[in-house]
Short mmCIF file of C-alpha atoms and ligand atoms in Angstrom, two decimals:
data_model
loop_
_atom_site.label_atom_id
_atom_site.label_comp_id
_atom_site.label_asym_id
_atom_site.label_seq_id
_atom_site.Cartn_x
_atom_site.Cartn_y
_atom_site.Cartn_z
CA MET A 1 13.97 13.79 25.80
CA THR A 2 15.36 11.18 22.85
CA ASN A 3 17.16 12.62 20.30
CA PRO A 4 15.19 12.85 16.95
CA LEU A 5 15.70 9.99 14.64
CA ARG A 6 18.16 10.87 11.60
CA ILE A 7 16.68 9.81 8.59
CA ALA A 8 18.15 9.79 4.59
CA LEU A 9 15.84 9.39 1.83
CA VAL A 10 16.25 7.42 -1.06
CA GLY A 11 14.33 8.72 -4.25
CA ALA A 12 13.00 11.87 -4.23
CA GLY A 13 10.12 11.86 -7.09
CA VAL A 14 6.14 12.42 -6.24
CA MET A 15 5.97 9.57 -3.15
CA GLY A 16 9.58 11.05 -1.67
CA ARG A 17 8.36 14.16 -1.36
CA GLN A 18 5.61 13.80 0.77
CA HIS A 19 7.50 11.23 2.93
CA ALA A 20 10.46 14.23 3.31
CA ALA A 21 7.13 16.75 3.85
CA ARG A 22 6.64 14.44 6.43
CA ILE A 23 9.78 13.79 8.18
CA THR A 24 10.28 17.57 8.46
CA GLN A 25 7.37 18.60 10.41
CA ASN A 26 7.66 15.74 13.02
CA SER A 27 9.71 16.85 16.05
CA GLU A 28 11.00 12.81 16.48
CA THR A 29 12.70 12.47 13.14
CA GLU A 30 15.19 14.67 10.99
CA LEU A 31 15.54 14.70 7.54
CA VAL A 32 19.53 14.44 6.82
CA ALA A 33 19.95 13.57 3.05
CA ILE A 34 18.71 12.63 -0.23
CA ALA A 35 20.09 10.19 -2.73
CA ASP A 36 18.58 10.45 -6.32
CA PRO A 37 21.13 10.14 -9.33
CA PHE A 38 18.59 12.10 -11.78
CA SER A 39 17.71 15.20 -9.77
CA SER A 40 19.42 17.51 -6.40
CA ALA A 41 16.46 19.95 -6.46
CA LEU A 42 14.55 18.45 -3.54
CA ALA A 43 17.90 18.08 -1.50
CA ASP A 44 18.44 21.66 -2.74
CA GLU A 45 15.10 22.97 -1.34
CA LEU A 46 15.88 21.63 1.82
CA HIS A 47 19.35 23.04 2.10
CA LEU A 48 20.08 19.17 2.68
CA PRO A 49 23.19 16.74 1.66
CA SER A 50 22.61 15.45 -1.73
CA PHE A 51 24.34 11.92 -3.44
CA THR A 52 23.50 9.96 -6.51
CA ASP A 53 24.29 6.94 -5.18
CA HIS A 54 22.64 5.65 -2.20
CA GLN A 55 25.85 3.87 -1.00
CA GLN A 56 27.88 6.45 -0.88
CA MET A 57 25.27 8.30 1.53
CA LEU A 58 24.75 5.23 3.71
CA LYS A 59 28.52 5.33 4.43
CA GLN A 60 28.84 8.95 4.63
CA ILE A 61 26.15 10.05 6.47
CA SER A 62 25.36 6.82 8.29
CA PRO A 63 21.87 7.58 9.47
CA ASP A 64 19.55 5.88 12.05
CA ALA A 65 16.87 4.32 9.17
CA VAL A 66 16.29 5.31 5.32
CA ILE A 67 12.99 5.74 3.69
CA ILE A 68 13.07 4.02 0.00
CA ALA A 69 10.90 5.83 -2.94
CA ASN A 70 12.94 4.70 -6.04
CA PRO A 71 10.94 2.69 -8.60
CA ASN A 72 9.24 -0.46 -8.12
CA ASP A 73 12.52 -2.74 -9.46
CA LEU A 74 15.05 -0.96 -7.38
CA HIS A 75 13.02 -1.69 -4.27
CA VAL A 76 15.06 -5.09 -2.95
CA ALA A 77 18.82 -4.10 -4.21
CA THR A 78 17.97 -0.66 -1.60
CA ALA A 79 16.47 -2.91 1.03
CA LEU A 80 19.34 -5.19 0.83
CA ASP A 81 21.77 -2.36 0.74
CA CYS A 82 20.50 -1.15 4.04
CA ILE A 83 20.29 -4.02 6.11
CA GLU A 84 24.20 -4.95 5.21
CA ALA A 85 24.66 -1.41 6.42
CA GLY A 86 22.56 -2.60 9.40
CA ILE A 87 20.14 0.28 8.80
CA PRO A 88 16.32 -0.27 9.20
CA SER A 89 14.03 1.19 6.11
CA LEU A 90 10.87 2.01 5.23
CA LEU A 91 10.45 0.64 2.05
CA GLU A 92 8.10 1.92 -0.46
CA LYS A 93 5.23 -0.77 -2.15
CA PRO A 94 4.94 -2.89 -3.44
CA VAL A 95 7.91 -4.56 -1.92
CA GLY A 96 9.61 -5.84 -5.10
CA CYS A 97 8.87 -6.88 -8.48
CA SER A 98 8.57 -10.65 -8.14
CA VAL A 99 7.75 -12.85 -5.64
CA GLU A 100 11.84 -14.63 -5.95
CA GLU A 101 13.25 -11.71 -5.48
CA VAL A 102 11.33 -10.82 -2.23
CA ARG A 103 12.26 -14.39 -1.07
CA GLY A 104 15.61 -13.39 -0.15
CA LEU A 105 14.88 -9.74 1.10
CA VAL A 106 12.47 -11.87 3.47
CA GLN A 107 15.56 -14.33 4.49
CA ALA A 108 18.44 -11.22 4.66
CA GLU A 109 15.37 -9.38 6.72
CA ALA A 110 15.36 -12.67 9.46
CA GLU A 111 19.18 -13.19 9.01
CA SER A 112 20.04 -9.82 10.12
CA GLY A 113 17.36 -8.72 12.51
CA VAL A 114 17.65 -5.34 10.64
CA PRO A 115 13.58 -4.89 10.36
CA ILE A 116 11.84 -3.36 7.44
CA LEU A 117 8.47 -1.77 6.94
CA VAL A 118 6.67 -1.74 4.12
CA GLY A 119 4.98 1.27 3.04
CA HIS A 120 1.41 -0.07 2.65
CA HIS A 121 0.16 3.14 4.52
CA ARG A 122 -3.11 2.33 4.31
CA ARG A 123 -3.05 0.14 6.57
CA HIS A 124 -2.10 3.08 9.14
CA ASN A 125 -5.23 5.30 8.16
CA PRO A 126 -7.79 5.09 10.99
CA ILE A 127 -10.62 4.39 8.53
CA ILE A 128 -9.18 1.19 8.18
CA GLN A 129 -8.17 0.78 11.66
CA ALA A 130 -11.76 1.30 12.34
CA ALA A 131 -13.30 -1.15 9.59
CA ARG A 132 -10.65 -3.94 10.93
CA ARG A 133 -12.18 -3.50 14.67
CA ILE A 134 -15.56 -3.88 13.71
CA ILE A 135 -15.48 -6.81 11.00
CA GLN A 136 -12.82 -8.54 13.84
CA SER A 137 -15.89 -7.73 16.32
CA GLY A 138 -17.94 -10.19 14.65
CA ALA A 139 -20.48 -7.58 13.52
CA LEU A 140 -20.81 -7.96 10.61
CA GLY A 141 -20.80 -12.34 11.26
CA ARG A 142 -19.21 -14.50 8.97
CA ILE A 143 -17.90 -12.52 6.14
CA THR A 144 -19.44 -13.51 2.58
CA THR A 145 -18.33 -11.19 0.19
CA PHE A 146 -15.76 -8.17 -0.22
CA THR A 147 -16.69 -5.58 -3.12
CA ALA A 148 -13.69 -3.77 -3.88
CA LEU A 149 -13.26 -0.90 -6.61
CA TRP A 150 -10.10 1.46 -7.72
CA GLN A 151 -11.01 2.82 -10.65
CA LEU A 152 -9.62 6.41 -11.74
CA GLN A 153 -8.54 8.33 -14.95
CA LYS A 154 -4.42 9.34 -14.02
CA ALA A 155 -3.09 12.44 -16.35
CA ASP A 156 -1.15 11.08 -19.70
CA SER A 157 1.86 12.86 -18.36
CA TYR A 158 2.06 10.70 -14.89
CA TYR A 159 3.48 8.26 -17.87
CA ASP A 160 6.16 10.95 -18.91
CA MET A 161 8.46 8.72 -16.16
CA ALA A 162 8.96 5.67 -18.57
CA TRP A 163 9.27 3.11 -15.94
CA ARG A 164 5.55 3.44 -15.05
CA THR A 165 4.74 2.18 -18.72
CA ARG A 166 7.33 -1.00 -18.51
CA LYS A 167 7.55 -4.57 -16.82
CA GLY A 168 7.70 -3.86 -12.51
CA ALA A 169 4.75 -1.12 -13.25
CA GLY A 170 1.20 -1.53 -14.04
CA VAL A 171 -2.48 -1.26 -12.32
CA LEU A 172 -1.50 -3.97 -10.50
CA LEU A 173 1.85 -3.72 -8.84
CA ILE A 174 1.24 0.61 -8.49
CA ASN A 175 -2.17 0.77 -7.00
CA LEU A 176 -3.91 -2.71 -7.10
CA VAL A 177 -1.96 -3.62 -4.75
CA HIS A 178 -2.77 -1.32 -2.22
CA ASP A 179 -5.86 -2.88 -2.33
CA LEU A 180 -5.29 -6.17 -2.45
CA ASP A 181 -3.27 -5.46 0.84
CA LEU A 182 -6.55 -3.97 2.37
CA MET A 183 -8.47 -7.10 1.43
CA ARG A 184 -6.02 -9.28 3.47
CA HIS A 185 -5.88 -7.18 6.11
CA LEU A 186 -9.92 -7.35 6.69
CA CYS A 187 -10.81 -10.48 5.38
CA GLY A 188 -7.83 -12.54 6.03
CA GLU A 189 -5.83 -14.54 3.69
CA VAL A 190 -6.58 -15.62 -0.43
CA ASP A 191 -7.07 -19.41 -1.31
CA THR A 192 -7.45 -18.79 -5.02
CA VAL A 193 -7.33 -15.95 -7.68
CA GLN A 194 -8.80 -15.63 -11.17
CA ALA A 195 -8.08 -12.68 -13.21
CA ILE A 196 -7.77 -10.81 -16.69
CA THR A 197 -5.85 -7.98 -17.44
CA SER A 198 -6.15 -6.00 -20.89
CA ASN A 199 -4.26 -2.86 -21.78
CA ALA A 200 -6.48 -1.91 -24.62
CA ALA A 201 -7.14 1.79 -23.09
CA ARG A 202 -3.30 2.97 -23.07
CA GLY A 203 -1.53 0.28 -24.86
CA PHE A 204 1.29 -0.04 -23.03
CA GLU A 205 3.55 -2.93 -22.22
CA VAL A 206 1.91 -3.03 -18.77
CA GLU A 207 -1.95 -3.51 -17.95
CA ASP A 208 -3.96 -0.01 -17.33
CA SER A 209 -7.35 -2.39 -15.83
CA ALA A 210 -7.78 -5.73 -14.02
CA ALA A 211 -10.22 -7.96 -12.72
CA LEU A 212 -9.82 -10.60 -10.31
CA LEU A 213 -12.10 -12.72 -8.65
CA LEU A 214 -10.67 -14.02 -4.96
CA GLN A 215 -11.69 -16.56 -2.38
CA PHE A 216 -10.22 -16.02 0.87
CA LYS A 217 -9.36 -19.15 3.12
CA ASN A 218 -12.55 -18.49 5.47
CA GLY A 219 -15.17 -19.05 2.23
CA ALA A 220 -15.47 -15.11 1.49
CA LEU A 221 -15.50 -14.50 -2.24
CA GLY A 222 -13.99 -11.15 -3.13
CA THR A 223 -13.83 -9.23 -6.39
CA LEU A 224 -11.47 -6.11 -7.56
CA THR A 225 -12.36 -4.06 -10.28
CA GLY A 226 -9.13 -1.55 -11.24
CA SER A 227 -8.42 0.78 -13.75
CA ASP A 228 -6.00 3.68 -13.89
CA ALA A 229 -7.85 4.95 -17.66
CA CYS A 230 -11.24 4.91 -16.10
CA ALA A 231 -13.34 8.40 -15.35
CA THR A 232 -15.13 7.42 -11.90
CA PRO A 233 -15.76 8.65 -8.58
CA TRP A 234 -14.81 5.36 -7.16
CA GLY A 235 -11.33 4.48 -5.43
CA TRP A 236 -10.12 4.69 -1.96
CA ASP A 237 -8.19 8.45 -3.56
CA GLN A 238 -11.49 10.04 -4.41
CA ASN A 239 -12.88 8.70 -1.67
CA SER A 240 -10.84 8.41 1.54
CA GLY A 241 -9.43 12.23 1.66
CA GLU A 242 -6.61 10.21 2.63
CA ASN A 243 -4.48 12.61 -0.67
CA PRO A 244 -6.68 15.98 -1.15
CA ALA A 245 -4.65 15.94 -4.67
CA PHE A 246 -7.30 13.97 -5.99
CA ALA A 247 -10.70 15.18 -6.76
CA GLN A 248 -12.70 14.37 -3.65
CA GLN A 249 -15.55 11.85 -3.66
CA PRO A 250 -16.30 11.14 -0.46
CA GLU A 251 -20.26 10.39 -0.39
CA GLN A 252 -18.85 6.89 -2.61
CA PRO A 253 -18.26 3.84 -1.40
CA CYS A 254 -14.85 1.94 -2.48
CA TYR A 255 -15.42 -1.13 -0.33
CA LEU A 256 -18.24 -2.81 0.23
CA ILE A 257 -18.33 -5.86 2.61
CA GLY A 258 -21.20 -8.49 3.15
CA GLY A 259 -21.32 -10.75 6.02
CA THR A 260 -24.25 -12.99 7.59
CA LEU A 261 -25.10 -10.07 10.10
CA GLY A 262 -24.63 -7.33 8.55
CA SER A 263 -22.59 -5.64 5.94
CA LEU A 264 -20.02 -2.50 5.84
CA SER A 265 -19.27 0.21 3.28
CA VAL A 266 -16.01 2.02 3.35
CA PRO A 267 -14.75 4.58 4.10
CA GLN A 268 -17.91 5.97 5.06
CA LEU A 269 -18.28 3.42 7.82
CA LYS A 270 -22.18 3.26 7.07
CA HIS A 271 -23.19 -0.29 9.22
CA TRP A 272 -26.40 -2.64 7.71
CA HIS A 273 -28.39 -5.11 9.64
CA TYR A 274 -31.84 -6.30 10.87
CA GLY A 275 -31.46 -5.57 14.53
CA GLU A 276 -33.14 -7.92 16.06
CA SER A 277 -35.11 -9.65 13.78
CA LYS A 278 -33.39 -11.31 10.68
CA GLY A 279 -34.51 -11.47 6.67
CA TRP A 280 -34.83 -10.00 4.11
CA HIS A 281 -38.24 -8.44 4.88
CA SER A 282 -36.95 -6.71 7.59
CA PRO A 283 -36.10 -3.18 7.22
CA LEU A 284 -32.66 -2.97 7.16
CA ILE A 285 -30.88 -0.01 10.07
CA GLU A 286 -28.33 1.93 9.15
CA THR A 287 -25.55 3.02 11.85
CA ALA A 288 -22.53 5.09 10.81
CA ASP A 289 -19.32 4.15 12.91
CA SER A 290 -16.81 6.58 13.64
CA HIS A 291 -13.18 6.02 13.63
CA ALA A 292 -10.16 9.04 15.06
CA SER A 293 -8.76 11.50 13.12
CA GLY A 294 -5.11 11.12 11.34
CA SER A 295 -3.46 11.16 8.55
CA ALA A 296 -2.02 7.63 7.45
CA LEU A 297 1.19 9.02 6.06
CA ASP A 298 2.11 10.96 9.74
CA ASN A 299 0.60 7.64 11.64
CA GLN A 300 2.79 5.45 9.30
CA LEU A 301 5.69 7.32 10.40
CA ARG A 302 5.26 7.56 14.07
CA HIS A 303 4.77 3.80 13.75
CA PHE A 304 8.30 3.76 11.67
CA VAL A 305 10.13 5.74 14.79
CA GLN A 306 9.14 2.85 17.15
CA VAL A 307 10.10 0.27 14.86
CA VAL A 308 13.58 1.56 14.29
CA ARG A 309 13.96 2.04 17.99
CA ARG A 310 12.66 -1.82 18.42
CA GLU A 311 9.72 -0.41 20.30
CA THR A 312 7.81 -2.69 17.93
CA GLN A 313 7.37 -5.36 15.08
CA PRO A 314 6.54 -3.85 11.78
CA LEU A 315 2.53 -3.73 11.37
CA ILE A 316 4.11 -4.80 7.57
CA SER A 317 7.31 -6.96 7.56
CA ALA A 318 8.59 -8.05 4.36
CA ALA A 319 7.41 -11.15 5.06
CA ASP A 320 3.80 -10.02 5.06
CA ALA A 321 4.29 -7.31 2.04
CA LEU A 322 5.57 -11.23 0.26
CA GLN A 323 1.73 -12.15 0.71
CA THR A 324 0.30 -9.64 -1.29
CA LEU A 325 3.04 -9.48 -4.11
CA MET A 326 2.05 -13.30 -4.19
CA LEU A 327 -1.48 -12.34 -4.64
CA VAL A 328 -0.44 -9.72 -7.80
CA GLU A 329 1.36 -12.12 -9.26
CA GLY A 330 -0.90 -15.01 -9.07
CA ALA A 331 -3.17 -12.57 -10.26
CA ARG A 332 -0.70 -12.34 -13.60
CA THR A 333 -0.34 -15.93 -13.85
CA ALA A 334 -4.20 -16.46 -13.64
CA ALA A 335 -4.47 -13.72 -16.27
CA ALA A 336 -1.90 -15.02 -18.62
CA LEU A 337 -3.09 -18.64 -18.13
CA ARG A 338 -6.57 -17.99 -17.86
CA GLN A 339 -6.54 -20.27 -15.38
CA THR A 340 -7.65 -20.41 -11.52
CA VAL A 341 -4.20 -20.66 -9.59
CA THR A 342 -4.39 -21.77 -5.76
CA LEU A 343 -2.00 -19.22 -3.80
CA ASN A 344 0.28 -20.85 -1.18
CA ASN A 345 0.22 -18.90 2.36
CA PRO A 346 -0.45 -19.60 5.66
CA ALA A 347 -3.78 -19.71 6.70
N1 LIG B 401 2.46 4.41 -0.81
C1 LIG B 401 1.59 5.44 -1.93
O1 LIG B 401 0.61 5.71 -2.33
C2 LIG B 401 2.45 5.44 -3.13
C3 LIG B 401 2.30 6.42 -4.41
C4 LIG B 401 2.67 6.62 -5.09
C5 LIG B 401 4.41 6.30 -5.35
N2 LIG B 401 4.49 5.27 -3.92
C6 LIG B 401 5.52 4.42 -4.87
O2 LIG B 401 6.73 5.01 -4.64
C7 LIG B 401 7.84 4.70 -5.32
C8 LIG B 401 8.33 5.94 -6.10
O3 LIG B 401 7.07 6.36 -6.67
P1 LIG B 401 6.90 7.67 -7.61
O4 LIG B 401 5.36 8.33 -8.15
O5 LIG B 401 7.54 8.95 -6.43
O6 LIG B 401 7.97 7.50 -8.82
P2 LIG B 401 8.34 9.03 -9.13
O7 LIG B 401 9.36 8.67 -10.70
O8 LIG B 401 8.15 10.24 -8.93
O9 LIG B 401 10.05 9.06 -8.29
C9 LIG B 401 11.03 8.04 -8.29
C10 LIG B 401 12.48 9.00 -8.29
O10 LIG B 401 13.41 7.94 -7.78
C11 LIG B 401 14.47 8.18 -8.13
N3 LIG B 401 15.67 7.20 -9.17
C12 LIG B 401 15.77 6.50 -9.80
N4 LIG B 401 16.72 5.79 -10.12
C13 LIG B 401 17.47 5.81 -8.55
C14 LIG B 401 18.10 5.34 -8.15
N5 LIG B 401 18.93 4.42 -7.90
N6 LIG B 401 18.12 5.85 -6.76
C15 LIG B 401 17.51 6.61 -5.61
N7 LIG B 401 16.99 7.14 -6.47
C16 LIG B 401 16.44 7.01 -8.02
C17 LIG B 401 14.50 9.21 -9.61
O11 LIG B 401 14.93 9.93 -10.31
C18 LIG B 401 12.78 9.58 -9.24
O12 LIG B 401 13.09 11.24 -8.64
C19 LIG B 401 7.15 3.81 -6.45
O13 LIG B 401 7.72 2.29 -5.57
C20 LIG B 401 5.78 3.63 -5.75
O14 LIG B 401 5.70 2.59 -6.28
C21 LIG B 401 3.81 4.53 -3.15
#
């Protein structure tokens, strides 16, 4: 039997605690140390070595792998330190705060051969795996429209952490980056983006709301309307059941994907089509597709173990996550200039 993978954690906040819980529950992984300059609470609870400096932790502990869950603006520098030490990392989303800094990370990853898995964990959710299979099977025909919603009222106390109110955060980078990543994953690369953003509800330096118009390279059109200051039942976190900490609204969809032969609601996986006949006067037939059970974060950790053991390539590499970040940055530019932005990415 292979020894458990010795994993160290950088950043012991909300997400760090989620990762710690998963690592300790998985028989293939062992949490060996935690670095966080501002709190040793989690390390103390788990009776683990605690460090204020992750570099020191890497040197002293020599973990097999690292999970990075510190604030967004530290992601690239921390991941580069892991590459320098030759240690694979699972890097929380967003991969970084600017396209420019992430290009450097992509190059370092390629030159070193030390893999990075970016934490767009929803791609590991069995619902998304099933939705992607349905779309790729051709059951919806050619995708015409992709309507996405992520609208949630975050508690004001969430913003007590100052980094969440400043440049490097905002609903686009903290939340909508997940939806944009899934829109790419399910529908392909985006050609152009238009956007309007607003900070009117919270008044922070960064936006709390955004409305995006996307044109995919395959010709499909998409919209994403998102806000962290909005009391609605529509959003992956309320609808998917992925995180029980959110009040659940499982009957509501957050993605509506329309194609020439049929349509799909996510996360319900309700599939509508006309059957043998085709056209607006025929009754639409509704079927519900099934999906496997399982937690996205547990699946992500299992996949990370395989990546560290070089048994597979990362499902979301830094280069892949860069494309999602380019979309976020494109949306920001489009909103600031009130212009359509064309993304420079592969087909
Ligand atoms: N995948 C997801 O769904 C998801 C959900 C929430 C957050 N996140 C991401 O996880 C990351 C952390 O978010 P959070 O909500 O847990 O934030 P948080 O503020 O709760 O936690 C961040 C932690 O990092 C620590 N920290 C600050 N500087 C550090 C440093 N130099 N080295 C190590 N630790 C340092 C802080 O003390 C804090 O404990 C962010 O990048 C966020 O975007 C991902």
